[in-house]
Coordinates of C-alpha atoms and ligand atoms in Angstrom, one line a residue:
X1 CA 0.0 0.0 0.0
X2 CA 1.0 3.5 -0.8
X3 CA 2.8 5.3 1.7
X4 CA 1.0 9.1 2.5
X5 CA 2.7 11.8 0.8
X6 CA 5.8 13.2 2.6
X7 CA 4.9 16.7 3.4
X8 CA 7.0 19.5 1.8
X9 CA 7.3 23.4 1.2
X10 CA 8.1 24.0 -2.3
X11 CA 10.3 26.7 -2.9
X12 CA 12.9 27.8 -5.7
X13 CA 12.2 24.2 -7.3
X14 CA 13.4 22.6 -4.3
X15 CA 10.8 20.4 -1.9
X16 CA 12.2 21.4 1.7
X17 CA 10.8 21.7 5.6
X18 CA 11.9 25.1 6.0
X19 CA 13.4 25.8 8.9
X20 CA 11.2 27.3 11.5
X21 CA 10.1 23.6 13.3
X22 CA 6.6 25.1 13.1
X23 CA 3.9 23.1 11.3
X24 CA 0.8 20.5 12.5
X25 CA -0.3 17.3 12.1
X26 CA -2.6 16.1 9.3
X27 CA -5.7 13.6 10.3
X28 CA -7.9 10.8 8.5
X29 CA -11.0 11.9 8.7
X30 CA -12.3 8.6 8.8
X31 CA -10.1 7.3 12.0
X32 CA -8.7 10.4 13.5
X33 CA -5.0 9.0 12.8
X34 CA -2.7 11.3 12.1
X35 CA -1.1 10.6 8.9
X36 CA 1.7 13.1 8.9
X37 CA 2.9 16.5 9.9
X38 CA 2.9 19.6 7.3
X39 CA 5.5 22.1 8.1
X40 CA 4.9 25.8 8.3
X41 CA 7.0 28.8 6.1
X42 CA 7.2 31.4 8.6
X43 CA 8.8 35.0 7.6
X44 CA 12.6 33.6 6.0
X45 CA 10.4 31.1 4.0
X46 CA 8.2 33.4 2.5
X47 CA 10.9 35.8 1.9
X48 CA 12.8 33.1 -0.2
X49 CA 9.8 32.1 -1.6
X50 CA 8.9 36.1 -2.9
X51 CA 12.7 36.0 -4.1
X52 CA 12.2 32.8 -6.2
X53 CA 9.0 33.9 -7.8
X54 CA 10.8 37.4 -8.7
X55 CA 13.3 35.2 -10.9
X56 CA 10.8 32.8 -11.9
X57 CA 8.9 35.2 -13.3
X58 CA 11.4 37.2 -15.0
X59 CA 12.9 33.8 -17.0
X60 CA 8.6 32.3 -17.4
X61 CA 7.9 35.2 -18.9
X62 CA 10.0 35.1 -21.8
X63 CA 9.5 31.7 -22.3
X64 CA 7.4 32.0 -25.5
X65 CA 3.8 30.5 -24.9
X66 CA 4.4 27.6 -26.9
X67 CA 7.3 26.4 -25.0
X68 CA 4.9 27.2 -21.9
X69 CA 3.1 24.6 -23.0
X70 CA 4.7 22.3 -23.7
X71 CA 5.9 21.6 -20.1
X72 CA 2.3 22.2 -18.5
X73 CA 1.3 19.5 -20.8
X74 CA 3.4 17.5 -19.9
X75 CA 2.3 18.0 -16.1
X76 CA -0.9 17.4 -16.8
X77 CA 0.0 13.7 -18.7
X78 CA 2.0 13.0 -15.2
X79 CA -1.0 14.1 -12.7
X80 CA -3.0 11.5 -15.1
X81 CA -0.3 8.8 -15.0
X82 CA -0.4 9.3 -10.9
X83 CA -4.3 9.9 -10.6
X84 CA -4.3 7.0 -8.3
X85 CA -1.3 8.3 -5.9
X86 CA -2.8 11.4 -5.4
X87 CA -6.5 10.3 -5.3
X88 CA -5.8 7.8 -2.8
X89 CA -3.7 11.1 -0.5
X90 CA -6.4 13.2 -1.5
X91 CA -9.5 10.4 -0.1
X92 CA -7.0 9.6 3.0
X93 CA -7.0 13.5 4.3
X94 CA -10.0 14.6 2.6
X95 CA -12.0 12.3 3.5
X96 CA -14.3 12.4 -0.3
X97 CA -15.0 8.8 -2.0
X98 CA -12.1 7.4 -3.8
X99 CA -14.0 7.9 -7.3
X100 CA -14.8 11.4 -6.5
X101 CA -10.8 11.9 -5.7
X102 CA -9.3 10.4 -8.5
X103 CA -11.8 12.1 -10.8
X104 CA -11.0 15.4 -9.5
X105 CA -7.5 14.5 -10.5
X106 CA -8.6 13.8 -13.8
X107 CA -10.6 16.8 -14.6
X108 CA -7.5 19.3 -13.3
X109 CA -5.6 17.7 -15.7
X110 CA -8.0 18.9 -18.2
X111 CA -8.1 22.5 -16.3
X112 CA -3.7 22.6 -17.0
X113 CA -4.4 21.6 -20.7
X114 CA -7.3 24.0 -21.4
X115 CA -4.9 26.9 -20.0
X116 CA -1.8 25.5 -21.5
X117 CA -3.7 26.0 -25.0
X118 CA -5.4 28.6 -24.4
X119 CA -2.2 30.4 -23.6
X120 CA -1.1 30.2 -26.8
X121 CA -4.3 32.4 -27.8
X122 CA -3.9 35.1 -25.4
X123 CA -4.8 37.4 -28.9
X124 CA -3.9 40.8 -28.6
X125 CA -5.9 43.2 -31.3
X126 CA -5.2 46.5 -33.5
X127 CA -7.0 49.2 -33.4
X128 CA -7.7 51.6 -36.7
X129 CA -6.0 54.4 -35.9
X130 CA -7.5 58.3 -36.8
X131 CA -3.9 59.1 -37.9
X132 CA -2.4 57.8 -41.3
X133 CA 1.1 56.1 -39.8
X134 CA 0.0 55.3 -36.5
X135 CA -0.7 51.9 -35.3
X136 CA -2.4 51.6 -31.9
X137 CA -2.3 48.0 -30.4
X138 CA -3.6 46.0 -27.0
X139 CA -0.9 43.5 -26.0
X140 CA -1.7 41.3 -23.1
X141 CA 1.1 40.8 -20.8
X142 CA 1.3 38.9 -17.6
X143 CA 0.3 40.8 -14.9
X144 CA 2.8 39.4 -12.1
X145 CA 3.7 37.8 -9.2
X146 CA 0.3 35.8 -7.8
X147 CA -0.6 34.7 -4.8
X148 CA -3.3 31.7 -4.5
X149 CA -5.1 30.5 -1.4
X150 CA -7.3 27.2 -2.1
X151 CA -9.0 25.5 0.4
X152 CA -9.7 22.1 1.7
X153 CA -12.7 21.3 -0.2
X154 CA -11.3 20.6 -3.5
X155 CA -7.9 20.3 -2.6
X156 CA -6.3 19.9 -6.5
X157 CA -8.8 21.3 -8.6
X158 CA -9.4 25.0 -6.5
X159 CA -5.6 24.7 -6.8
X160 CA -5.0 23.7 -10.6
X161 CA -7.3 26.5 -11.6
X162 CA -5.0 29.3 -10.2
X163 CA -1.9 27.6 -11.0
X164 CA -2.9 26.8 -14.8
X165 CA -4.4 30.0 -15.1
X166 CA -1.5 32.1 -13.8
X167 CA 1.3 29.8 -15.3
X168 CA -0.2 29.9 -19.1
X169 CA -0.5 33.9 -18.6
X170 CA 3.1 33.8 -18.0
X171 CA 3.0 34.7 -14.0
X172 CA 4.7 33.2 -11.5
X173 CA 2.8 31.9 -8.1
X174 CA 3.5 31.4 -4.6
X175 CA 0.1 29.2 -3.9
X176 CA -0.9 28.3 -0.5
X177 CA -3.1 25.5 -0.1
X178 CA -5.2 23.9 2.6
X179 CA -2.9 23.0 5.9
X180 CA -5.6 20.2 6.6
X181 CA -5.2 18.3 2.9
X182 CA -1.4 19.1 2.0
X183 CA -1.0 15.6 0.4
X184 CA -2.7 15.9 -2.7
X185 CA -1.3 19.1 -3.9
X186 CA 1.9 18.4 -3.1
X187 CA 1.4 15.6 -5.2
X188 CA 0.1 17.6 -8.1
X189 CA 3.6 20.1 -7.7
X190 CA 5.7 17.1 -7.9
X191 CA 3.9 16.6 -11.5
X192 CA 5.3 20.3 -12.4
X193 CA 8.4 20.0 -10.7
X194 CA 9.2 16.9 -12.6
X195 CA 8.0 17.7 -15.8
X196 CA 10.8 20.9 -15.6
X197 CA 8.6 24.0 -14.8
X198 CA 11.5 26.2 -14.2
X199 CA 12.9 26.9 -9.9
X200 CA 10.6 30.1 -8.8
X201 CA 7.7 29.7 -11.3
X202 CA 5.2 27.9 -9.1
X203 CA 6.2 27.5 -4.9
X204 CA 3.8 26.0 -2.9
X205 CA 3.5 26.9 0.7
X206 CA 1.5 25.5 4.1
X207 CA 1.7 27.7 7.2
X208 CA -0.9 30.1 9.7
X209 CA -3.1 31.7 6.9
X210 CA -3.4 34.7 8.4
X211 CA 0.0 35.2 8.8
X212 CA 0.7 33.9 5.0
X213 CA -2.2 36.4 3.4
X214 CA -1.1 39.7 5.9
X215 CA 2.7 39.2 4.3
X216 CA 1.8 38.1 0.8
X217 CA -0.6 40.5 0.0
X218 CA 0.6 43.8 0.6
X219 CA 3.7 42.5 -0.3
X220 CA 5.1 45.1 -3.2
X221 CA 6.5 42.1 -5.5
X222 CA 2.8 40.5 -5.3
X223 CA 0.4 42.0 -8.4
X224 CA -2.5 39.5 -8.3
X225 CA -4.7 37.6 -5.3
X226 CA -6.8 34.7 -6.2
X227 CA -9.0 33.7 -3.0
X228 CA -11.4 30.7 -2.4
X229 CA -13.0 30.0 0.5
X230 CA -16.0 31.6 3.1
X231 CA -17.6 34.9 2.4
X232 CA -16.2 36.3 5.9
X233 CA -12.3 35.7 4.9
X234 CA -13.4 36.5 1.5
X235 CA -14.4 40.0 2.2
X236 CA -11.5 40.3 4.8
X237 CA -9.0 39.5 1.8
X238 CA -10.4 41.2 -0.7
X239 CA -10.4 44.7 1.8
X240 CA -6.6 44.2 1.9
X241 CA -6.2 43.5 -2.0
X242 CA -8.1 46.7 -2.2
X243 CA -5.9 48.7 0.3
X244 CA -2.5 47.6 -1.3
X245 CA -4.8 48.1 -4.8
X246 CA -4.2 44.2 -6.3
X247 CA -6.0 42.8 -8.3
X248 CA -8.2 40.2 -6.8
X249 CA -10.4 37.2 -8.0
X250 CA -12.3 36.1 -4.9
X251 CA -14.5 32.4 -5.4
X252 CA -16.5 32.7 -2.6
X253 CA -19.7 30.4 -0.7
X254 CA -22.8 30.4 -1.9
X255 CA -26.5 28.7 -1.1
X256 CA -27.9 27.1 -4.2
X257 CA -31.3 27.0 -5.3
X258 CA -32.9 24.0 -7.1
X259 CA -35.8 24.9 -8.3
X260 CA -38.0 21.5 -9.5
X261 CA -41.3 21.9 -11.8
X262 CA -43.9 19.8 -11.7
X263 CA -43.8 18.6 -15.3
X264 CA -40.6 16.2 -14.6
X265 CA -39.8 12.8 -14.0
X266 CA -39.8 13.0 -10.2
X267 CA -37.7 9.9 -9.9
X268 CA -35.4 10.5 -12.2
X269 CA -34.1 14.0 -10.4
X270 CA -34.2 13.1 -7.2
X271 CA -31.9 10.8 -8.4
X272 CA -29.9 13.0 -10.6
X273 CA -30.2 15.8 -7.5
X274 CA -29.0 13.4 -5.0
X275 CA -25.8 13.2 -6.5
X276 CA -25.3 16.8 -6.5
X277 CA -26.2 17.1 -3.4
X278 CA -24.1 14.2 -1.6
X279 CA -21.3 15.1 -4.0
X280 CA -18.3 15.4 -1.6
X281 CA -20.8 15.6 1.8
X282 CA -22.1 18.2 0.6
X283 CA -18.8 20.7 1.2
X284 CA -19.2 22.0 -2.2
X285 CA -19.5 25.9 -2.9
X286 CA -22.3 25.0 -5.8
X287 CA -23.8 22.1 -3.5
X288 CA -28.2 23.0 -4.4
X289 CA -28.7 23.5 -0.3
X290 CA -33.0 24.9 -0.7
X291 CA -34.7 22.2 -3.1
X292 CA -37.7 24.1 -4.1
X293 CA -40.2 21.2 -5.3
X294 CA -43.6 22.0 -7.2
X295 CA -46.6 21.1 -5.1
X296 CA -48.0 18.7 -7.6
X297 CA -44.7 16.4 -7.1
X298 CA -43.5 17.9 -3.8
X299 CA -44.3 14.7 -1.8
X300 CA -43.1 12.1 -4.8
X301 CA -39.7 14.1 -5.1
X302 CA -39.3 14.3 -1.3
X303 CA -39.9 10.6 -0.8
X304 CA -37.9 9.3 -3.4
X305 CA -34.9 12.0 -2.3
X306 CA -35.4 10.9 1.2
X307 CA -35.1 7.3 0.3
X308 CA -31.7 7.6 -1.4
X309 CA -30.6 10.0 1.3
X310 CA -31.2 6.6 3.9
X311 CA -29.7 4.2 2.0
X312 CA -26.7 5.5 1.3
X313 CA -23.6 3.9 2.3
X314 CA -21.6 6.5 4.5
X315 CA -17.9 5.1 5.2
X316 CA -14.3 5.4 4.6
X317 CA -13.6 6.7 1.0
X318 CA -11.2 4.5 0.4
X319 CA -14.0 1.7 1.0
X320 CA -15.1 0.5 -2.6
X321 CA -19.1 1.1 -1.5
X322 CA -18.9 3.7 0.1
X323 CA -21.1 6.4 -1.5
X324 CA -19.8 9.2 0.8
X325 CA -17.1 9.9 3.2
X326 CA -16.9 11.6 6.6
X327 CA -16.8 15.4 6.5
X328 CA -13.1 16.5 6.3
X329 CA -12.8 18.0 9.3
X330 CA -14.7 18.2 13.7
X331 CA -15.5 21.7 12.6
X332 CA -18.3 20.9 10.5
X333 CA -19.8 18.3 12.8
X334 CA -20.2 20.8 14.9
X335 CA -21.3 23.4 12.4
X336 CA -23.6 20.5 11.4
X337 CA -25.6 19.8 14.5
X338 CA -25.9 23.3 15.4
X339 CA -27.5 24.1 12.1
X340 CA -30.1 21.5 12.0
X341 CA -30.7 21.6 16.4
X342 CA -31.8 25.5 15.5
X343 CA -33.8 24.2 12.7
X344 CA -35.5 21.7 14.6
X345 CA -35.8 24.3 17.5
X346 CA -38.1 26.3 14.9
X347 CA -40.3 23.2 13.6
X348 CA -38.4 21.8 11.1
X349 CA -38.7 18.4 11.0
X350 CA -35.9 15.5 10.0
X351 CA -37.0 13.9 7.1
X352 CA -34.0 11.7 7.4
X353 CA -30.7 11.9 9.2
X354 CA -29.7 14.7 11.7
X355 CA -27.0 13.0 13.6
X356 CA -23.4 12.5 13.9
X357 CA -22.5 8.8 13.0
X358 CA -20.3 6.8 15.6
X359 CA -17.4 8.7 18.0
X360 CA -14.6 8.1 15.2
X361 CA -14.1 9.9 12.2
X362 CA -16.3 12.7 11.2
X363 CA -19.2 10.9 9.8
X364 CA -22.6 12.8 9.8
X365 CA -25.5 10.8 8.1
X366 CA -27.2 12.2 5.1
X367 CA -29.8 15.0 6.5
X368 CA -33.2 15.9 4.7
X369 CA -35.6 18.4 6.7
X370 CA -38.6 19.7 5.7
X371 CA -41.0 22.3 7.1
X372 CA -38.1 24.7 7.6
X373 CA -39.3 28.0 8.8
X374 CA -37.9 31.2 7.4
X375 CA -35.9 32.4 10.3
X376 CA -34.5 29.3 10.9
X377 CA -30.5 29.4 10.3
X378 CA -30.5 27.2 7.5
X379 CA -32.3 29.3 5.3
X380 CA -30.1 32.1 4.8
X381 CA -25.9 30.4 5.8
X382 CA -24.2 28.2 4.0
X383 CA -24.3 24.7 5.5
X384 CA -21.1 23.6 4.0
X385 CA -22.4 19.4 4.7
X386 CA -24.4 16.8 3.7
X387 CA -28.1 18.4 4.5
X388 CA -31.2 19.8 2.1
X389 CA -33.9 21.4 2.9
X390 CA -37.3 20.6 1.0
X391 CA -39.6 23.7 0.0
X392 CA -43.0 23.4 -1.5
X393 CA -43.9 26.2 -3.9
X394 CA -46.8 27.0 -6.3
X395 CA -46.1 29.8 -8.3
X396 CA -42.9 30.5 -10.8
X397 CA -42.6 34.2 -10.1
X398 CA -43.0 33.7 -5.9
X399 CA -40.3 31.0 -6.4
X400 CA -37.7 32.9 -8.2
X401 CA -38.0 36.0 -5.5
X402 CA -37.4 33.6 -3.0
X403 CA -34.8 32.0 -5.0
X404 CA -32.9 35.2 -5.5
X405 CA -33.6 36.6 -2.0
X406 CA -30.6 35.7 0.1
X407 CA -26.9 38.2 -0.3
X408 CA -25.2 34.7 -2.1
X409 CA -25.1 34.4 -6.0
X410 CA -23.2 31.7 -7.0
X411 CA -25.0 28.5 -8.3
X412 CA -28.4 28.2 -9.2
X413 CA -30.3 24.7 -11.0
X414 CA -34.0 24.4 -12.5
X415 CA -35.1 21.6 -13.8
X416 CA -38.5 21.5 -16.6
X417 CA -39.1 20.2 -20.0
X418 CA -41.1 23.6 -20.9
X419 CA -38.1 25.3 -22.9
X420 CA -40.0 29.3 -22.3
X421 CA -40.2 28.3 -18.4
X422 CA -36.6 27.3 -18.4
X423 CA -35.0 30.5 -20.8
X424 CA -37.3 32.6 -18.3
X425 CA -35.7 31.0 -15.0
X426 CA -32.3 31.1 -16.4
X427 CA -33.0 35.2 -17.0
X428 CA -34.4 35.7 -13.8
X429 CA -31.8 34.0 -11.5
X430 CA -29.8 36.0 -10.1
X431 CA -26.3 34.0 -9.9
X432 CA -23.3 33.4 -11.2
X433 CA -24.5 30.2 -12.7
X434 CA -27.5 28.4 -13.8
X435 CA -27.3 24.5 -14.5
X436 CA -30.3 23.6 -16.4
X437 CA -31.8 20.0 -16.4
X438 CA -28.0 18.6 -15.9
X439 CA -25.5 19.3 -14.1
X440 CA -23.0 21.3 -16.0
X441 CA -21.1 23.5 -13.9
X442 CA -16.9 23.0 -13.3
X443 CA -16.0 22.1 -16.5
X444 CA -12.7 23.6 -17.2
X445 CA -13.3 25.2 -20.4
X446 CA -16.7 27.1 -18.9
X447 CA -16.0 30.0 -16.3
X448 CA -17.2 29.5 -13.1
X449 CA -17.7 32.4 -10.5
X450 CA -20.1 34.2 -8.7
X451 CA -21.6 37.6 -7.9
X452 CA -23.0 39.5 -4.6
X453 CA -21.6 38.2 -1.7
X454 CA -20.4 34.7 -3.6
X455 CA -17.4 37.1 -5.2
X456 CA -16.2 38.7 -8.1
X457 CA -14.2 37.5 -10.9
X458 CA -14.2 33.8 -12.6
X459 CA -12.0 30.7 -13.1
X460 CA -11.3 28.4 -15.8
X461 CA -12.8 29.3 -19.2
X462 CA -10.9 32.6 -21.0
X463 CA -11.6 34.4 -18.3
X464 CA -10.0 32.5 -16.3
X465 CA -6.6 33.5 -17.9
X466 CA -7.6 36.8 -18.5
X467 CA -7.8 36.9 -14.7
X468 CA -4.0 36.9 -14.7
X469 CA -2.9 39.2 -17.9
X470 CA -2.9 42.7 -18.0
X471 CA -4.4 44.7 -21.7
X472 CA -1.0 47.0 -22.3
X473 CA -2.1 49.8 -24.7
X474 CA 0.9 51.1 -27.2
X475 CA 0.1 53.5 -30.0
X476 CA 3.4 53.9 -32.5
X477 CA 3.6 56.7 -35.3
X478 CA 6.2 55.4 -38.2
Ligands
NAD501 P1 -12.7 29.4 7.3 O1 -13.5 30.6 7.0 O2 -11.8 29.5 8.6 O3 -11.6 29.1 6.2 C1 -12.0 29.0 4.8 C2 -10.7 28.9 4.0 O4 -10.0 30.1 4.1 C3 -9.7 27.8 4.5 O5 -9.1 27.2 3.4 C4 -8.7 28.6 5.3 O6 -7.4 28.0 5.3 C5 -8.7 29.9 4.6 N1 -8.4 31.0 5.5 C6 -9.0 31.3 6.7 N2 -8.5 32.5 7.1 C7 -7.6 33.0 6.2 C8 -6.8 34.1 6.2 N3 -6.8 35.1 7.1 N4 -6.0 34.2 5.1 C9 -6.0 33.3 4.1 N5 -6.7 32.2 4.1 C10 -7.5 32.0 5.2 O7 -13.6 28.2 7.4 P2 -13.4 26.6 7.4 O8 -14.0 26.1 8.6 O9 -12.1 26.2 6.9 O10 -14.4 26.3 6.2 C11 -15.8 26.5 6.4 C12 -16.4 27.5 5.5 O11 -15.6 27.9 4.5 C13 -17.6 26.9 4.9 O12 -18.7 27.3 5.7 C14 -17.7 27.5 3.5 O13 -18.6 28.5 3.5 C15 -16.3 28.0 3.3 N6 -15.6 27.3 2.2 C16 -15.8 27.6 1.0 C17 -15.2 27.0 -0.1 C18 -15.5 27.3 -1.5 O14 -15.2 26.5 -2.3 N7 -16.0 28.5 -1.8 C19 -14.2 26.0 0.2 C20 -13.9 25.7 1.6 C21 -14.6 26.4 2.6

């Protein structure tokens, strides 16, 4: 059996512990065992680390684009050939079913060679110019330095989309990802580091994120910040990119809306739903959290959702029926029964579920609650876990007021067969997104982002490498 990953800084192409002695230990969500311990860069770290991205900027940026991509292919072939290494880290301090690891692997492969081509059309235009002899062109450069904070959730993919983004643009990046799942992208650098990305182009880096953010984002070499994560550190971040005037791209929570019409095949997508909904336990930024049912097929949806929702196998990812995992860290346990005990305090009742699984691991059984009051928590923050809450509805245009009501814009689904009902929800929802009769959100060549208190900005897609070049105007007579 694979040994976990041994846990590194990565700095100036070399894979080191730094020198502080600071760091923590890294659990299985599924036993509590501690799997290993992630050192922390502490002030001489991140100074080397600043250094090294100076340089590696300077020599990545005249790489010319096809050369570029030549190597993040090439990264992106190796994170496929080692899909299963990573996966298997990823499941072990995650906590997420094997499948849904090793797929996540996959698909950032695809998010490095979407940017590494796209890279190669970062298209500049010319402008007709009112003087004969003058030519006035946009040229898109780099825009810098970057630094990335992903989170736990996703540990790879949040991570893949800044480092493929900012790496085809031509920036280098200091990323720091998630303290509590190092393995995985660790794993993913090693694909980079091996398949020659050049020392100082991409340094990865664990450590107190507070103290990483407050010294990497006023820092004067640092041009761009790319955020993902909670609203509240969201906003927090974003006020310091805007004091020190950085550019910022901030992927923030959200509270989806799935709205269900009453001319569907209730079986069908409760099915379908239940899999976007269970998806990772539920710690999933577009995770549909306020199913919305029809009246005509509220009580058919309901029971068939709540019937998948019992029978599904909860266990230890790396289990091969195991359908989900535990939730990656105590924090949301906790987050979890508070949630649904002040729920349940205002009448809601438990459909299904509601309670921690067992005194090991952080398993939470699969929560469905229905007659959830207004005022009850649930209705407004972002339960981050495996819990949805059922909502009868009548009318389309009462539905997408209360569907657009909350600060949050990020995802948003419908499902209908009436193709005016569907063009007239995807107009009136006010999000980021809108996933109609599928789920079709993530996929590295669309962008993904949000708006209102979800964030500003997007990933993947062109957009997504626009988010790290900056439009340089230069007009030239003769
Ligand atoms: P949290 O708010 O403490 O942290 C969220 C993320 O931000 C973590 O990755 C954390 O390391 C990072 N972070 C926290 N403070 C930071 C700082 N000062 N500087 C830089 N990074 C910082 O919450 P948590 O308990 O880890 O996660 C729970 C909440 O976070 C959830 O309720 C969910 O809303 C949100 N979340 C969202 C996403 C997403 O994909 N948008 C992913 C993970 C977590």
């Amino acid at each position: 059996m694979m040994m976990y990953e041994d846990l590194k800084l990565y700095i100036d192409g070399e894979f080191t512990s730094g020198n502080s002695g600071a760091g923590e230990d890294v659990l299985n969500p599924s036993n509590d065992e501690v799997l290993a311990h992630v050192p922390h860069a502490k002030q001489s770290e991140l100074d080397a680390a600043v250094v090294a991205a100076e340089k590696g900027f300077a020599e990545w940026r005249k790489m010319s684009a096809f050369e570029r991509y030549k190597i993040m292919r090439k990264a992106a072939e190796l994170m496929r050939a080692r899909a299963d290494d990573i996966g298997r880290a990823m499941t072990m301090e995650q906590g997420k079913v094997n499948v849904e690891a090793k797929l996540e692997v996959m698909m950032s492969a695809d998010v490095i060679d979407f940017f590494a081509e796209e890279g190669k059309r970062a298209y500049g235009r010319i402008i007709p110019a009112r003087v004969d002899g003058v030519r006035q062109m946009v040229i898109p450069e780099p825009v810098g330095i970057v630094a990335g904070f992903s989170p736990w959730n996703f540990p790879v993919s949040q991570a893949a989309r800044k480092i493929g983004g900012a790496l085809a643009a031509g920036c280098s990046i200091i990323v720091k990802c998630p303290e509590e799942t190092p393995g995985s992208p660790i794993g993913m650098v090693r694909c980079f580091h091996d398949a020659g990305v050049p020392a100082g182009v991409l340094n990865l880096v664990y450590g107190v994120p507070a103290e990483l953010s407050e010294y990497l984002i006023p820092h004067s070499s640092i041009r761009k910040i790319s955020f993902t994560g909670s609203v509240p550190v969201g906003k927090q971040l974003a006020a310091l990119a805007g004091a020190h005037m950085k550019r910022a791209t901030m992927e923030l929570g959200g509270h989806s809306p799935m709205l269900i019409f009453d001319d569907i095949d209730t079986d069908r997508v409760a099915t379908l739903t239940s899999g976007l909904k269970w998806r990772n336990a539920g710690q999933v930024c577009i995770s549909p959290t306020r199913f919305f049912v029809h009246e005509k097929v509220y009580d058919n949806f309901v029971a068939k959702f709540t019937d998948i929702a019992k029978n599904m196998k909860v266990g230890d990812g790396l289990d091969a029926d195991t359908q989900m995992g535990p939730l990656a860290n105590p924090r949301r346990i906790n987050a979890m029964e508070s949630i649904i005990a002040d729920a349940q305090e205002k009448g809601a009742k438990v459909a299904t579920g509601g309670s921690r699984i067992g005194n090991q691991g952080n398993f939470f059984e699969p929560t469905v609650l229905t007659d959830v009051p207004e005022d009850a928590r649930i209705m407004s923050e972002e339960p981050f876990g495996p819990v949805a809450v059922m909502l009868p509805f009548k009318d389309t245009d009462e539905v997408l007021e209360r569907a657009n009501k909350l600060p949050y814009g990020l995802a948003s689904y419908a499902f209908t067969h009436d193709a005016g009902l569907a063009t007239k929800v995807a107009d009136a929802l006010d999000h980021g997104m809108v996933s109609i009769n599928h789920h079709g959100l993530a996929v590295p060549e669309t962008p993904f982002g949000g708006i209102k208190d979800s964030g500003y900005g997007h990933e993947q897609s062109i957009e997504g490498l626009q988010a790290y070049m900056s439009n340089k105007f230069v007009t030239q007579m003769g």
